[in-house]
Structure formats: C-alpha cells, structure tokens
JSON list of C-alpha atoms in Angstrom, two decimals:
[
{"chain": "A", "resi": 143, "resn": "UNK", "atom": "CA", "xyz": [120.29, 52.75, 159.98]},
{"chain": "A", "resi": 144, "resn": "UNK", "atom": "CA", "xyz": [121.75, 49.62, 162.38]},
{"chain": "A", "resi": 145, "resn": "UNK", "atom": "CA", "xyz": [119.94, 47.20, 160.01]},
{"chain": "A", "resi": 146, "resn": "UNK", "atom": "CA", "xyz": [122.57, 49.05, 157.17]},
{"chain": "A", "resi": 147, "resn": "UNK", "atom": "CA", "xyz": [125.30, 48.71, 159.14]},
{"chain": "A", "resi": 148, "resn": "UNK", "atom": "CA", "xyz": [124.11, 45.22, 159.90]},
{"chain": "A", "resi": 149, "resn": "UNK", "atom": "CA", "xyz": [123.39, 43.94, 156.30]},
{"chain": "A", "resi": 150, "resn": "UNK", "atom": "CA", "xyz": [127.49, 44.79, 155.67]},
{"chain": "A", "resi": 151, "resn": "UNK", "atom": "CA", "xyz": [128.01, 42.95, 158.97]},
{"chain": "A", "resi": 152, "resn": "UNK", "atom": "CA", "xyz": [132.21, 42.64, 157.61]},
{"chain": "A", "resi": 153, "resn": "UNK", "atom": "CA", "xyz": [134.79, 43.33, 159.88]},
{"chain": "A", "resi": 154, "resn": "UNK", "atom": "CA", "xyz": [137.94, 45.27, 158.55]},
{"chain": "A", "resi": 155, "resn": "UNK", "atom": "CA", "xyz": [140.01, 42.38, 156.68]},
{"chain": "A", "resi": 156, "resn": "UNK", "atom": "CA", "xyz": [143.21, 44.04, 158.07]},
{"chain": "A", "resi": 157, "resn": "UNK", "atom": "CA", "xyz": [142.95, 45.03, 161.49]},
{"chain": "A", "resi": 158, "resn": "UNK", "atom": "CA", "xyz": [139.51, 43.18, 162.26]},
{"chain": "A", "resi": 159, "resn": "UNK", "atom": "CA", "xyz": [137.67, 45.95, 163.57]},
{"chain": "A", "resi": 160, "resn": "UNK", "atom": "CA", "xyz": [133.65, 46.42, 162.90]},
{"chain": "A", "resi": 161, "resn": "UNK", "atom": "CA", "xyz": [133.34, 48.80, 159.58]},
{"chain": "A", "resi": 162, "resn": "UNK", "atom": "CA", "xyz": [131.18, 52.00, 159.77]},
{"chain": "A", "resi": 163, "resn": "UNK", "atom": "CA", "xyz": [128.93, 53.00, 157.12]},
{"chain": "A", "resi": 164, "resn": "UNK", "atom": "CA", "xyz": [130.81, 55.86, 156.35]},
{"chain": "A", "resi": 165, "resn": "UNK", "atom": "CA", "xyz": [133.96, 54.39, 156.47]},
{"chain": "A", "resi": 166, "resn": "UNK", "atom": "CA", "xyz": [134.21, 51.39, 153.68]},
{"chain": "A", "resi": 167, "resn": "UNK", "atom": "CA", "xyz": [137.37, 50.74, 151.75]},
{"chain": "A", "resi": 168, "resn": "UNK", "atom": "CA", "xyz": [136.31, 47.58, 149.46]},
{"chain": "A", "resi": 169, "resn": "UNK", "atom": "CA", "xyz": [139.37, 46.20, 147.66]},
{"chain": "A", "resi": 170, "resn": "UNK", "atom": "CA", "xyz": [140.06, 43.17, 146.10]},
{"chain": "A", "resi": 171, "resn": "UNK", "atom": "CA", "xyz": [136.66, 41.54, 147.42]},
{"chain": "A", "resi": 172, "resn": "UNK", "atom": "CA", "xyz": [137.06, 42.82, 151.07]},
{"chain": "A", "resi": 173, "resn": "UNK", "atom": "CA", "xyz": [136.06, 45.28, 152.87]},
{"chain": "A", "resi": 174, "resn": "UNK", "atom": "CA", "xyz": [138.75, 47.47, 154.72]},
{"chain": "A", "resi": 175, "resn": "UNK", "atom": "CA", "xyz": [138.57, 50.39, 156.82]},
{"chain": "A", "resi": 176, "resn": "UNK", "atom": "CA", "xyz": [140.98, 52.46, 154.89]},
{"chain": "A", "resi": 177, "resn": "UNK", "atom": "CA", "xyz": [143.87, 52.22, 151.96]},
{"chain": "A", "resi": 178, "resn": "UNK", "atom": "CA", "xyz": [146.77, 51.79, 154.98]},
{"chain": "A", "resi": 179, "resn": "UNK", "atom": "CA", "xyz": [145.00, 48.75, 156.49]},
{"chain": "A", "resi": 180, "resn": "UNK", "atom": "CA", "xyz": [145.03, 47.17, 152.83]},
{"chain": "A", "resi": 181, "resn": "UNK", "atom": "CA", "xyz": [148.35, 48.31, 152.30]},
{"chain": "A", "resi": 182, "resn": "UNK", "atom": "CA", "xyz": [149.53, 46.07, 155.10]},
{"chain": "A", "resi": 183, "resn": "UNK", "atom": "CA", "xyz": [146.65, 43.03, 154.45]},
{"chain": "A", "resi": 184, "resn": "UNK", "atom": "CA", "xyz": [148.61, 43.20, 150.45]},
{"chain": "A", "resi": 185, "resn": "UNK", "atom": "CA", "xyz": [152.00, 43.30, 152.30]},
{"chain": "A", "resi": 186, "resn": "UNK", "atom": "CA", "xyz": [151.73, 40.76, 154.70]},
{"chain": "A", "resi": 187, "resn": "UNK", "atom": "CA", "xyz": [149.90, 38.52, 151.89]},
{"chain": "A", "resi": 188, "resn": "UNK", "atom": "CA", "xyz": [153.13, 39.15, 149.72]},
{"chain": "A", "resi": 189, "resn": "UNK", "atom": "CA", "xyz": [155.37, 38.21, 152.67]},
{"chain": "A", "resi": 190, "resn": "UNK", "atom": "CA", "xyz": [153.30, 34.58, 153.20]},
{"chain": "A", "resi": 191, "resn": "UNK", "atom": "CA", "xyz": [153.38, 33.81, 149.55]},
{"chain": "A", "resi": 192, "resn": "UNK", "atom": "CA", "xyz": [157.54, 34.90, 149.84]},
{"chain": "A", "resi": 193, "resn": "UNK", "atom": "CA", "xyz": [157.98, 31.84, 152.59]},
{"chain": "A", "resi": 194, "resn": "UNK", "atom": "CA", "xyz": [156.36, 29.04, 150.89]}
]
C-alpha cells in the first residue's frame, strides 16, 4: 500500500500537500486534492495570465 501511495508520489498542485490514495482529484494533468483546491489553482492561473 505505501509503494501505491509512493508510485503517485504528487503533491496537491494547489495547496501542496501530499495526496492520499483515496483522495485524488486529477484535472487538467495534475493531481489535486479536491475540486476547491483546483478552483483556486484555475483562478489564480486566470489572475497571472490577467497581469501580463
């Protein structure tokens, strides 16, 4: 089971925190812990492109 856990090896693309097995939220080619965290990853990625 850690060797699972291990072979994901991703941290939450949002918030940064170490993903669970049972607790994957893969989006866009990331891996996030849930739909809020990629909510605010696609909103603060909006805001960046805004200021160039």
């Amino acid at each position: 089971m850690a060797e699972e856990i291990q072979e994901v090896g991703k941290n939450c693309a949002g918030c940064k925190k170490p993903l669970k097995k049972a607790r994957k939220y893969y989006r866009n080619g990331k891996y996030f812990c849930n739909n809020n965290c990629f909510q605010k990853a696609q909103e603060s990625k909006a805001q960046k492109a805004e200021a160039k």
